[in-house]
XYZ file of C-alpha atoms in Angstrom:
741
model
C 33.725 -66.193 -9.332
C 31.574 -63.958 -10.562
C 27.739 -63.203 -9.721
C 25.006 -61.286 -11.496
C 23.011 -59.677 -9.454
C 19.151 -59.945 -10.680
C 19.339 -56.283 -11.986
C 22.958 -56.941 -13.659
C 21.515 -60.380 -15.712
C 18.318 -58.453 -16.507
C 20.239 -55.851 -18.849
C 22.522 -58.169 -20.143
C 18.930 -59.833 -20.667
C 17.687 -56.246 -22.911
C 21.150 -55.975 -24.477
C 20.809 -59.376 -25.661
C 18.157 -57.978 -28.137
C 19.391 -54.724 -28.579
C 23.093 -54.936 -30.051
C 21.671 -53.961 -33.284
C 19.960 -50.699 -32.474
C 22.986 -49.330 -30.455
C 23.364 -45.964 -31.942
C 26.761 -45.166 -32.698
C 28.400 -41.666 -32.223
C 31.432 -40.752 -34.345
C 34.763 -39.232 -31.944
C 36.082 -36.664 -33.072
C 39.705 -35.721 -31.879
C 39.423 -32.468 -28.893
C 42.041 -30.341 -31.592
C 39.683 -31.237 -34.541
C 36.620 -29.784 -32.397
C 38.747 -26.814 -31.338
C 39.404 -25.874 -34.817
C 35.927 -26.712 -35.808
C 34.211 -24.132 -33.883
C 37.351 -21.630 -34.542
C 36.101 -21.402 -37.863
C 32.585 -21.489 -37.191
C 33.285 -18.285 -35.555
C 35.683 -16.467 -37.198
C 36.234 -18.085 -40.573
C 38.118 -15.242 -42.245
C 40.318 -16.056 -39.134
C 40.808 -18.774 -38.648
C 44.436 -19.727 -40.114
C 45.373 -17.272 -37.507
C 44.969 -19.247 -34.157
C 46.915 -22.912 -33.717
C 45.506 -25.523 -30.982
C 47.220 -27.447 -28.649
C 46.790 -30.297 -25.923
C 47.878 -29.430 -22.801
C 46.924 -31.723 -19.140
C 44.285 -30.733 -16.270
C 46.195 -28.683 -13.457
C 45.643 -31.481 -10.547
C 42.161 -32.439 -11.757
C 41.078 -28.776 -12.614
C 40.827 -27.606 -16.352
C 42.715 -24.947 -17.568
C 43.434 -22.633 -20.645
C 46.501 -21.093 -22.083
C 47.090 -18.069 -25.086
C 49.922 -16.670 -25.747
C 51.890 -15.480 -29.276
C 54.289 -17.654 -31.249
C 55.612 -17.285 -34.913
C 52.820 -14.331 -35.942
C 49.944 -17.734 -33.988
C 47.897 -16.964 -31.361
C 48.240 -20.269 -29.756
C 45.195 -21.849 -27.474
C 45.264 -24.542 -25.639
C 43.499 -26.519 -23.219
C 42.903 -29.548 -21.651
C 40.013 -30.747 -23.652
C 37.813 -28.301 -26.101
C 35.591 -26.483 -23.824
C 39.087 -25.264 -22.278
C 40.274 -24.355 -25.596
C 36.932 -22.181 -26.728
C 37.205 -20.937 -23.628
C 40.331 -19.699 -24.431
C 39.652 -18.425 -27.937
C 36.485 -16.460 -25.531
C 38.890 -14.459 -23.163
C 41.333 -12.871 -26.374
C 38.424 -12.028 -28.008
C 36.871 -9.970 -25.018
C 40.631 -9.248 -24.253
C 42.572 -8.075 -26.871
C 39.680 -7.703 -29.352
C 36.587 -5.952 -27.388
C 34.322 -7.856 -28.962
C 31.205 -10.282 -27.665
C 29.237 -12.912 -28.254
C 26.353 -13.283 -26.502
C 23.339 -15.640 -25.569
C 21.344 -15.146 -28.352
C 21.086 -11.481 -28.104
C 23.154 -10.042 -30.902
C 26.945 -9.940 -30.978
C 29.767 -7.747 -31.662
C 32.529 -9.169 -33.829
C 34.083 -6.296 -35.793
C 37.605 -8.207 -35.489
C 40.645 -5.419 -36.188
C 42.121 -6.001 -39.491
C 45.095 -7.225 -37.765
C 44.265 -9.463 -34.888
C 46.756 -7.903 -31.768
C 49.553 -10.319 -30.045
C 49.330 -11.380 -26.668
C 52.389 -9.882 -24.771
C 52.799 -12.320 -22.219
C 51.766 -16.119 -21.740
C 47.857 -16.618 -19.230
C 46.988 -19.403 -18.075
C 43.727 -19.766 -16.002
C 42.940 -22.441 -14.088
C 39.001 -22.981 -13.499
C 38.716 -23.083 -10.082
C 35.054 -25.128 -10.089
C 35.074 -28.759 -11.479
C 31.506 -28.496 -13.045
C 29.977 -25.703 -14.960
C 26.465 -26.493 -15.733
C 23.598 -25.389 -18.573
C 19.654 -25.640 -18.004
C 16.909 -25.730 -16.788
C 14.371 -28.939 -17.653
C 12.205 -26.009 -18.798
C 14.567 -24.419 -21.459
C 13.797 -27.414 -23.774
C 10.269 -25.907 -23.751
C 10.962 -22.630 -23.547
C 13.668 -22.081 -25.855
C 14.718 -25.261 -28.155
C 11.585 -26.772 -28.531
C 11.916 -26.504 -32.347
C 15.412 -25.611 -32.823
C 17.378 -27.305 -36.038
C 20.830 -28.291 -35.548
C 22.316 -25.183 -36.952
C 21.365 -23.488 -34.151
C 22.520 -25.957 -31.771
C 25.250 -25.846 -33.312
C 26.433 -22.228 -32.520
C 24.400 -23.452 -29.008
C 27.139 -25.884 -27.993
C 29.913 -23.387 -29.348
C 28.458 -20.479 -27.198
C 28.608 -23.407 -24.079
C 32.217 -24.794 -25.161
C 33.007 -21.229 -25.222
C 32.123 -19.974 -21.807
C 33.484 -23.379 -20.289
C 30.025 -24.957 -19.762
C 31.101 -28.512 -19.144
C 28.022 -30.624 -17.531
C 24.818 -29.445 -19.998
C 21.222 -31.171 -19.230
C 20.364 -32.958 -23.103
C 16.575 -34.069 -23.348
C 15.988 -34.475 -27.000
C 15.147 -37.039 -28.210
C 13.984 -38.853 -25.330
C 10.892 -40.014 -26.551
C 11.876 -43.048 -28.026
C 13.571 -43.752 -24.827
C 10.360 -44.021 -23.241
C 9.405 -46.248 -26.564
C 12.460 -48.547 -26.519
C 12.093 -49.049 -22.742
C 8.113 -49.504 -23.016
C 7.752 -51.843 -25.450
C 9.576 -54.389 -23.516
C 6.353 -54.510 -21.335
C 3.609 -55.385 -23.895
C 3.355 -51.340 -25.171
C 2.872 -50.222 -28.583
C 4.633 -47.347 -30.257
C 1.589 -45.544 -30.994
C 0.514 -46.039 -26.970
C 3.742 -44.260 -25.992
C 4.249 -41.754 -28.056
C 0.677 -40.793 -27.460
C 1.641 -40.756 -23.580
C 4.339 -38.531 -24.055
C 4.031 -35.059 -25.075
C 4.605 -32.876 -27.671
C 8.285 -30.717 -28.007
C 7.105 -28.006 -26.323
C 5.778 -29.062 -22.933
C 8.144 -31.774 -22.965
C 10.302 -30.698 -19.725
C 7.172 -30.656 -18.069
C 6.353 -34.388 -18.899
C 10.464 -35.409 -18.057
C 8.831 -33.407 -15.214
C 6.595 -35.852 -13.709
C 3.849 -32.551 -14.153
C 1.760 -34.237 -17.330
C 1.105 -37.207 -19.931
C -0.735 -37.345 -23.291
C -0.668 -33.895 -23.930
C 0.052 -32.145 -27.540
C -0.185 -35.636 -29.574
C -0.207 -37.939 -31.035
C 3.248 -37.604 -32.161
C 3.761 -39.188 -35.993
C 7.161 -42.039 -35.863
C 8.922 -39.356 -38.402
C 8.759 -36.614 -35.796
C 9.975 -39.136 -32.864
C 13.090 -40.458 -35.287
C 13.685 -36.510 -36.250
C 14.259 -35.855 -32.389
C 16.102 -38.440 -31.689
C 18.342 -38.026 -34.603
C 18.973 -34.552 -33.809
C 19.604 -35.890 -29.624
C 22.165 -37.621 -30.489
C 23.820 -35.315 -32.533
C 23.732 -32.779 -30.126
C 25.569 -35.274 -27.984
C 27.920 -36.041 -30.105
C 29.445 -32.599 -30.880
C 29.363 -32.026 -26.824
C 31.538 -35.335 -25.839
C 34.420 -33.909 -29.032
C 34.036 -30.191 -27.030
C 34.316 -31.860 -23.408
C 31.191 -31.364 -22.670
C 29.308 -33.962 -20.450
C 25.863 -34.719 -21.080
C 23.026 -35.012 -18.621
C 20.317 -37.618 -19.630
C 17.319 -37.691 -17.792
C 17.292 -40.476 -15.238
C 14.512 -42.653 -14.164
C 12.652 -42.776 -10.980
C 9.408 -44.656 -11.569
C 7.064 -42.775 -14.282
C 4.543 -45.074 -15.660
C 2.344 -44.660 -18.894
C -1.288 -45.529 -18.456
C -2.630 -49.297 -17.006
C 0.676 -50.803 -16.296
C -0.869 -52.451 -13.285
C -3.840 -53.441 -15.467
C -0.959 -55.672 -17.003
C 1.246 -56.165 -14.176
C -1.819 -56.459 -11.261
C 1.088 -56.747 -8.143
C 3.151 -54.152 -9.042
C 2.658 -51.394 -6.177
C 1.689 -47.898 -8.862
C 1.045 -44.622 -7.189
C -0.853 -42.229 -7.992
C 0.351 -38.803 -8.397
C -2.522 -36.421 -8.531
C -2.571 -32.761 -11.193
C -0.027 -30.275 -11.371
C -2.204 -26.967 -12.364
C -4.778 -29.135 -13.579
C -2.761 -31.840 -16.279
C -2.688 -35.161 -14.486
C 0.297 -36.187 -13.898
C 1.672 -40.145 -14.729
C 2.117 -42.600 -12.250
C 4.541 -43.609 -10.834
C 6.467 -47.098 -9.828
C 7.615 -47.553 -6.216
C 11.139 -47.626 -6.370
C 11.136 -50.221 -3.427
C 9.097 -52.988 -5.753
C 10.969 -55.646 -7.473
C 9.649 -54.341 -10.885
C 10.834 -50.876 -10.445
C 15.026 -52.687 -10.825
C 13.325 -53.963 -14.485
C 11.746 -51.288 -15.585
C 14.746 -48.899 -14.617
C 17.026 -51.095 -16.322
C 14.764 -51.792 -19.485
C 15.588 -47.062 -19.412
C 18.739 -46.743 -18.966
C 19.562 -49.868 -21.632
C 17.676 -47.537 -23.969
C 19.986 -44.663 -22.710
C 22.859 -46.789 -24.245
C 21.108 -48.211 -27.048
C 20.304 -44.683 -28.425
C 22.753 -41.523 -27.172
C 25.322 -43.990 -25.569
C 24.388 -43.493 -22.219
C 25.421 -41.050 -19.171
C 27.673 -40.448 -16.391
C 25.227 -37.717 -15.219
C 21.631 -38.654 -15.224
C 19.019 -35.818 -13.810
C 15.642 -37.449 -11.765
C 13.474 -34.715 -9.682
C 11.022 -37.314 -8.274
C 7.615 -35.258 -6.690
C 8.573 -31.953 -8.255
C 6.379 -29.319 -7.709
C 4.289 -31.494 -4.962
C 3.926 -34.802 -6.558
C 2.558 -37.372 -3.733
C 4.743 -39.065 -1.633
C 2.023 -40.780 0.483
C 2.650 -44.553 1.064
C 6.404 -44.382 -0.528
C 9.757 -44.911 1.536
C 11.065 -41.438 0.523
C 14.381 -42.432 1.921
C 14.439 -46.547 0.632
C 12.752 -44.830 -3.039
C 15.752 -42.857 -3.380
C 18.435 -45.256 -3.006
C 16.615 -47.553 -5.651
C 16.404 -44.621 -7.566
C 20.251 -43.925 -7.697
C 21.166 -47.523 -7.638
C 19.490 -47.910 -10.321
C 22.120 -45.600 -12.116
C 24.352 -47.890 -12.480
C 27.152 -45.893 -10.844
C 26.607 -42.694 -12.622
C 26.091 -39.136 -10.618
C 22.291 -37.868 -10.331
C 21.431 -34.731 -10.245
C 18.831 -33.132 -8.568
C 17.381 -30.113 -8.640
C 17.452 -28.270 -5.353
C 13.852 -26.440 -5.690
C 11.182 -25.931 -3.798
C 10.749 -29.322 -1.061
C 13.210 -30.707 -3.473
C 15.388 -32.828 -2.771
C 13.437 -34.258 -0.362
C 15.371 -34.128 2.930
C 15.012 -37.885 3.952
C 15.846 -38.844 0.277
C 19.043 -36.685 0.281
C 20.404 -38.094 3.438
C 20.501 -42.150 2.407
C 21.759 -41.246 -0.692
C 26.088 -41.725 -1.763
C 27.133 -38.306 -1.390
C 29.258 -39.061 -3.593
C 27.225 -39.895 -6.680
C 25.164 -37.251 -5.725
C 25.468 -33.331 -7.762
C 22.638 -30.341 -5.879
C 21.935 -27.435 -8.819
C 21.319 -24.762 -5.790
C 18.704 -23.172 -8.604
C 17.199 -19.939 -7.671
C 21.113 -18.641 -6.063
C 20.285 -14.653 -7.005
C 16.692 -14.908 -4.941
C 17.985 -17.601 -1.525
C 20.623 -19.690 -1.540
C 19.147 -22.947 -0.924
C 22.749 -23.983 0.116
C 22.747 -21.905 3.398
C 19.156 -23.066 4.492
C 19.873 -26.365 3.983
C 23.400 -26.900 6.012
C 25.231 -27.371 2.699
C 22.883 -30.324 1.370
C 24.200 -32.171 4.515
C 27.587 -33.196 2.426
C 26.098 -33.452 -1.269
C 28.385 -31.750 -3.725
C 26.313 -28.967 -5.194
C 26.291 -26.248 -7.515
C 25.776 -22.270 -7.371
C 22.707 -21.537 -9.857
C 20.895 -18.865 -11.220
C 17.928 -18.990 -12.945
C 16.411 -14.949 -13.172
C 14.711 -15.598 -16.307
C 11.073 -17.704 -15.853
C 9.168 -18.682 -19.171
C 11.533 -16.259 -21.660
C 9.750 -12.976 -19.922
C 11.217 -10.168 -21.604
C 11.830 -8.373 -18.683
C 15.129 -6.060 -18.215
C 16.237 -6.736 -14.719
C 18.150 -8.937 -12.065
C 20.300 -8.685 -9.589
C 24.111 -7.597 -11.942
C 26.611 -7.138 -8.462
C 24.707 -10.446 -6.812
C 25.041 -13.010 -10.284
C 28.540 -11.022 -10.179
C 29.383 -11.084 -6.581
C 27.183 -14.810 -5.285
C 29.316 -17.691 -6.603
C 32.546 -16.581 -5.323
C 31.436 -15.202 -2.438
C 30.542 -19.346 -1.689
C 33.432 -20.055 -3.211
C 35.235 -18.420 -0.245
C 32.763 -19.075 2.163
C 34.721 -21.822 4.554
C 30.716 -23.126 5.305
C 30.361 -24.127 1.906
C 30.585 -27.180 2.516
C 31.334 -29.283 -1.206
C 30.412 -26.178 -3.543
C 31.436 -27.916 -6.484
C 30.728 -25.192 -9.488
C 28.238 -23.323 -11.574
C 25.345 -23.293 -13.291
C 23.337 -21.212 -15.649
C 20.080 -22.471 -15.582
C 17.185 -20.240 -16.690
C 14.084 -21.715 -18.530
C 14.713 -19.289 -21.004
C 17.667 -17.377 -23.047
C 18.173 -14.623 -25.136
C 17.057 -12.197 -22.766
C 19.512 -10.373 -20.359
C 22.461 -11.333 -21.720
C 25.190 -8.880 -19.546
C 23.973 -11.255 -16.290
C 24.830 -14.313 -18.092
C 28.251 -12.663 -19.233
C 28.985 -11.362 -15.620
C 27.729 -15.039 -14.558
C 29.347 -17.619 -16.910
C 32.428 -15.459 -16.111
C 32.967 -17.369 -12.440
C 33.742 -20.650 -14.643
C 37.342 -19.045 -14.527
C 37.050 -17.040 -11.921
C 37.596 -16.757 -8.138
C 37.045 -13.236 -7.330
C 34.357 -11.469 -8.668
C 35.053 -8.532 -10.527
C 35.312 -4.574 -9.586
C 31.834 -4.101 -11.143
C 32.189 -0.347 -12.697
C 35.410 -1.714 -14.394
C 33.447 -4.796 -15.366
C 30.689 -2.075 -16.444
C 32.681 -0.191 -18.646
C 34.787 -3.067 -20.233
C 31.348 -5.028 -21.051
C 29.866 -1.825 -23.244
C 33.424 -1.717 -25.162
C 33.151 -4.963 -25.946
C 29.249 -5.136 -26.668
C 29.427 -1.646 -28.450
C 32.830 -2.017 -30.473
C 34.636 1.140 -28.386
C 34.738 3.177 -25.486
C 31.708 5.821 -25.986
C 31.307 7.570 -22.397
C 27.420 7.571 -23.326
C 27.204 3.644 -23.283
C 29.519 3.786 -20.316
C 26.562 6.324 -18.332
C 23.635 4.602 -19.936
C 25.110 1.224 -18.266
C 26.057 2.834 -15.136
C 22.029 3.992 -14.971
C 20.963 0.345 -16.041
C 23.346 -1.189 -13.201
C 21.295 1.416 -10.541
C 17.819 0.741 -11.605
C 16.785 -2.627 -13.984
C 19.704 -4.160 -12.237
C 19.471 -4.214 -9.154
C 16.462 -5.639 -8.077
C 15.731 -6.459 -4.218
C 15.396 -9.885 -3.081
C 12.966 -11.490 -2.799
C 12.117 -11.270 -6.602
C 8.982 -12.663 -7.464
C 10.184 -12.506 -11.016
C 8.151 -15.625 -11.811
C 4.604 -13.902 -10.671
C 4.273 -10.894 -12.394
C 4.256 -9.478 -15.897
C 3.901 -5.956 -17.586
C 0.597 -4.429 -18.877
C 0.533 -5.046 -22.289
C 1.178 -8.681 -21.792
C -1.525 -9.174 -19.324
C -4.734 -10.396 -19.513
C -6.531 -6.940 -18.648
C -8.375 -6.606 -15.282
C -9.697 -3.606 -13.708
C -8.644 -4.278 -9.885
C -5.454 -5.566 -9.188
C -4.554 -8.414 -6.124
C -2.406 -7.522 -3.640
C 0.151 -8.422 -1.326
C -0.572 -10.764 0.978
C -2.832 -12.590 -1.232
C -1.040 -12.809 -4.421
C 0.850 -15.996 -4.264
C -2.791 -17.387 -3.151
C -3.724 -16.067 -7.487
C -3.266 -18.336 -10.611
C -1.095 -16.968 -12.347
C -2.923 -15.236 -15.204
C -4.589 -13.465 -12.168
C -0.965 -12.048 -10.331
C -0.258 -8.084 -10.800
C 1.176 -5.847 -13.342
C 4.511 -5.489 -12.884
C 5.909 -2.482 -11.403
C 9.407 -1.412 -11.605
C 10.824 -1.171 -8.710
C 13.175 1.819 -9.683
C 12.269 5.288 -11.273
C 11.243 4.630 -14.690
C 11.964 7.980 -15.346
C 15.825 7.082 -14.758
C 15.814 4.012 -17.581
C 14.225 7.072 -20.258
C 17.319 8.381 -19.276
C 19.886 5.537 -20.619
C 17.337 4.642 -23.433
C 18.217 8.358 -24.121
C 22.579 8.037 -23.864
C 22.509 4.356 -26.148
C 20.656 6.466 -28.950
C 23.831 8.914 -28.434
C 25.530 5.915 -28.683
C 24.171 4.720 -32.025
C 26.866 6.813 -34.747
C 29.933 5.111 -33.184
C 27.860 2.032 -32.125
C 25.675 1.066 -34.792
C 27.176 -1.649 -36.789
C 27.683 -3.636 -33.830
C 24.583 -6.147 -33.813
C 24.807 -6.300 -30.030
C 24.437 -2.340 -29.513
C 21.428 -2.359 -32.019
C 19.842 -5.517 -28.811
C 20.440 -3.343 -26.312
C 19.370 -0.120 -28.289
C 15.277 -2.042 -29.159
C 15.319 -4.113 -25.668
C 15.653 -1.157 -23.392
C 13.367 1.091 -25.106
C 10.951 -1.626 -25.419
C 11.149 -1.720 -21.444
C 10.376 1.592 -21.493
C 7.490 0.930 -23.016
C 6.738 -2.010 -21.615
C 6.542 0.335 -17.993
C 4.637 3.281 -19.897
C 2.054 0.594 -20.049
C 1.559 0.278 -16.514
C 0.987 3.894 -15.885
C -1.819 3.540 -18.735
C -3.473 0.753 -17.005
C -3.751 2.123 -13.725
C -4.969 5.910 -15.968
C -7.464 3.881 -17.725
C -9.112 1.735 -14.526
C -9.224 5.583 -12.434
C -10.892 6.795 -15.986
C -13.710 3.767 -15.603
C -13.917 4.326 -12.061
C -14.479 7.994 -12.358
C -17.368 6.730 -15.438
C -14.895 9.796 -17.921
C -16.129 8.336 -21.346
C -14.143 11.165 -22.858
C -10.353 10.340 -21.313
C -10.824 6.309 -21.545
C -11.282 6.467 -25.635
C -7.791 8.963 -24.880
C -6.814 6.355 -23.144
C -7.706 3.619 -25.514
C -6.077 5.187 -28.145
C -2.754 5.369 -26.400
C -2.752 1.882 -24.698
C -3.848 0.151 -28.199
C -1.431 2.705 -30.510
C 1.266 1.395 -27.717
C 0.938 -2.102 -28.139
C 1.465 -1.405 -32.666
C 4.443 0.461 -32.042
C 6.146 -2.044 -29.735
C 5.140 -4.803 -32.430
C 7.413 -2.344 -34.684
C 9.964 -2.429 -33.039
C 10.412 -6.111 -31.727
C 9.634 -6.464 -35.292
C 13.325 -5.289 -36.105
C 15.157 -8.013 -34.049
C 14.918 -11.954 -35.542
C 15.427 -12.996 -31.994
C 11.519 -11.543 -31.116
C 9.574 -12.402 -33.728
C 6.641 -15.001 -33.253
C 6.530 -15.547 -37.529
C 10.374 -17.165 -36.740
C 8.707 -19.415 -33.963
C 5.558 -20.642 -35.673
C 7.806 -21.159 -38.934
C 10.447 -23.530 -36.813
C 7.306 -24.995 -34.928
C 5.753 -26.729 -38.718
C 8.722 -27.492 -39.790
C 8.907 -30.646 -37.328
C 5.409 -31.854 -38.660
C 5.478 -34.730 -40.799
C 2.238 -34.315 -42.780
C -0.024 -31.127 -43.046
C -1.505 -32.327 -39.753
C 1.223 -32.331 -37.512
C 2.623 -29.576 -38.525
C -1.340 -27.956 -37.324
C -0.271 -29.353 -34.303
C 3.406 -28.273 -33.849
C 1.485 -25.119 -34.565
C -1.245 -25.223 -31.764
C 1.273 -26.409 -29.176
C 4.008 -23.507 -30.199
C 0.654 -20.893 -30.218
C 0.005 -22.510 -26.296
C 3.451 -22.595 -24.959
C 3.377 -19.145 -25.114
C -0.340 -17.412 -24.362
C -2.219 -19.800 -23.068
C 0.239 -22.212 -22.263
C -2.519 -25.533 -22.127
C -6.125 -25.665 -23.287
C -6.904 -25.622 -19.940
C -7.019 -22.116 -18.328
C -4.292 -23.101 -15.792
C -0.695 -20.877 -16.126
C -2.271 -18.250 -19.045
C 0.744 -15.455 -19.862
C 3.339 -17.540 -17.548
C 5.657 -16.995 -21.078
C 4.049 -13.661 -21.892
C 7.537 -12.422 -24.447
C 6.518 -8.901 -26.126
C 7.355 -10.330 -29.635
C 6.313 -9.338 -32.964
C 3.441 -10.620 -33.862
C 1.681 -11.412 -29.818
C 2.397 -7.642 -29.983
C 0.279 -7.399 -32.522
C -2.021 -9.486 -32.832
C -2.449 -12.026 -29.822
C -1.993 -9.062 -27.700
C -3.509 -6.223 -29.344
C -6.807 -7.731 -30.092
C -7.190 -9.014 -26.201
C -6.615 -5.341 -24.888
C -9.234 -4.521 -28.328
C -11.654 -6.603 -26.494
C -11.106 -5.483 -23.133
C -11.255 -2.148 -24.460
C -14.381 -2.297 -26.310
C -15.850 -3.381 -23.586
C -15.162 -0.450 -20.687
C -15.962 2.581 -23.785
C -19.675 0.583 -24.830
C -20.253 0.427 -21.058
C -19.451 4.331 -20.550
C -20.896 5.076 -23.506
C -24.341 3.141 -22.732
C -24.305 4.339 -19.113
C -24.345 0.595 -18.357
C -22.864 -1.355 -15.985
C -19.776 -3.187 -16.934
C -19.470 -6.690 -17.185
C -16.677 -8.019 -16.659
C -16.817 -11.953 -15.742
C -18.706 -11.617 -19.135
C -15.710 -9.389 -20.967
C -13.305 -12.092 -19.432
C -14.668 -14.879 -20.397
C -14.624 -13.832 -23.863
C -11.590 -13.159 -24.126
C -11.210 -16.843 -22.843
C -12.724 -17.972 -25.635
C -10.628 -15.604 -28.413
C -7.431 -16.404 -27.228
C -8.731 -20.373 -27.624
C -9.689 -19.292 -30.803
C -6.496 -17.694 -31.339
C -4.215 -20.798 -30.616
C -5.704 -23.376 -33.188
C -5.247 -20.635 -35.654
C -2.715 -21.214 -38.742
C -4.010 -18.441 -41.130
C -1.169 -15.746 -39.817
C 0.978 -14.902 -42.031
C 3.532 -13.194 -38.890
C 6.786 -11.883 -40.519
C 9.980 -14.021 -40.551
C 12.565 -11.409 -41.234
C 13.927 -8.748 -39.572
C 12.348 -5.181 -40.944
C 13.129 -1.953 -40.444
C 16.200 0.606 -38.822
C 16.312 -0.405 -35.560
C 17.548 2.923 -34.630
C 15.260 5.084 -36.669
C 12.285 3.301 -35.009
C 14.201 3.757 -31.517
C 14.202 7.446 -31.886
C 11.584 7.770 -33.730
C 9.401 6.295 -30.293
C 11.673 7.908 -28.177
C 10.345 11.473 -29.581
C 6.646 9.817 -29.380
C 6.762 8.669 -26.044
C 9.644 9.727 -23.775
C 7.751 13.052 -22.362
C 5.004 10.352 -21.102
C 7.127 8.111 -19.635
C 9.399 10.440 -17.140
C 6.275 11.596 -15.148
C 6.143 10.950 -11.890
C 4.616 7.952 -11.192
C 1.056 8.984 -10.205
C -2.283 8.187 -11.927
C -3.276 12.093 -13.995
C -6.370 12.475 -14.462
C -7.209 15.288 -17.510
């Protein structure tokens, strides 16, 4: 006799009413999927490749490469494994490089090189994971299918087999709470705009940036379904958001006996209330939620849920019992949890079924929680890295550690249940070398020799062995990519993108400051050495300029040199004000504003760095003129003020064309005018009033829709880089002192 429990009966009841709404996800064979991405990546050479399936190696993913009858044969146990075989072939035999949205080098030889001996590679890791929740706000908020199609091919080629997906989740919340008396309109007002959706899913905010139209919700659902369908074709298992109790407003007014807990505020934003997971009502809401996930996306084997993220309240909640209830509601799926700050709470983790739990050790390049927390007491875990916060464009990180950290953990006898690696940046499009060396851990047991790896990388990236390029990368490895821990990457920003201030905060008070008031970033290396690397890259141009990857790196290093220089100018401006030197201040003001204009021109050569693309992509999601305007405001806010509140302004500071020439330029212009007027009139500088004027201007900027920002790259990257090198190299190479003349 089969007994159906209360939760199962409720699931069957909800399913019965929704059978016709189930998402039909077409299936494509792994070999068809493999041929598809080869044709997309290499349309001219696709017929030179053959694909074949082979079984996994003792449960581990595997691929092979060999030659047969003038064909390059790529084999794997799934499409992602075959894609990884293609990637290794392109790197090792064709000296090509496909980056994570940072320019590629795909100048293949006319005759594809053969493979002398069969290559067989077995992954040492069960899981290779992609994406932080935040990635979906800072990177993909406004993407269309062509961008996603390229992204998914990239994931497959780098061995990713587990990836978070939140596109289309608005429809899940609508379907869920319609079962409990809420209208579509009410839930579309409760959820937030696409740019801020990650922080809604993490229970950080509600009812912001909307309301969303039914058309926008429908389009996002269709895109999410398409993403998940392609993932499954490629052998990438989707991780969907799980349910841990989030509720729309007034739930307790409808269900008087429900045990509802306020979660307080997160950076001045109201968090959604949560339903106590031990309350009987939780089973019903969770069941409706997972039925909606099944109907719309075919469900998932993995759900990511992070209750009490960044300070959520546990008052009067039995955390261990709550964890068990959340996990039980997932119906046998694996619960994915982010190890960040206090999460996952230890008493909750200890109570869970470890065989259905997966912990993401989020910030492994800075501190390894698996070592600090006793291997998460027996839970499977992944070695992950963030590196990029908010899409900040600082070149930097710990290159050697990104190569060595996962390998060191894998070979550590005390590693516990380490089960893989993960790339959990808050945004892509920065530091391509870091992500390439990390992702190679998907198929690697030991760390590479870094010098050899860098030389190979430079050759792949630029299409030839060029001594000057190798020298440039040696300098980069010794400077920007040799950061000491703790990195505090998310606490600092360059002067050019900072809200101006005369007196910079100092340690240890730094962490007590709001993000917008934290100090300007100062290089931990001699900035003159970065100027030297820039010069060497310019010397590489005659041989490498046909590589888009080279042009990205050339502009990126030049941009970083100028960003470093802005910190020097800022210090000099403060010193001139202190000395009441009006002439010097005017001179430095012209220098700072000229630098910002020049950076705007340089970044305008790269499509990845165009504010106009970000805004035009956002506007395309609007279903009406009003909604287009709303999407543009959300897009502008996320990169600048973040919201209409003065909470985490400048967190996502980006040195983009348009942002530099408009937002940052005019903010500095207001500040410098006030400083110069003070010295000219010999009156005290009213910093409070000037900062208030800047804040009002920031908010007004986010609400504009009349900007005509370029949407296509403009100018010769090499010529502009050479011009700016000649203009700024001497200034940027001077010793780190405040110079008064």
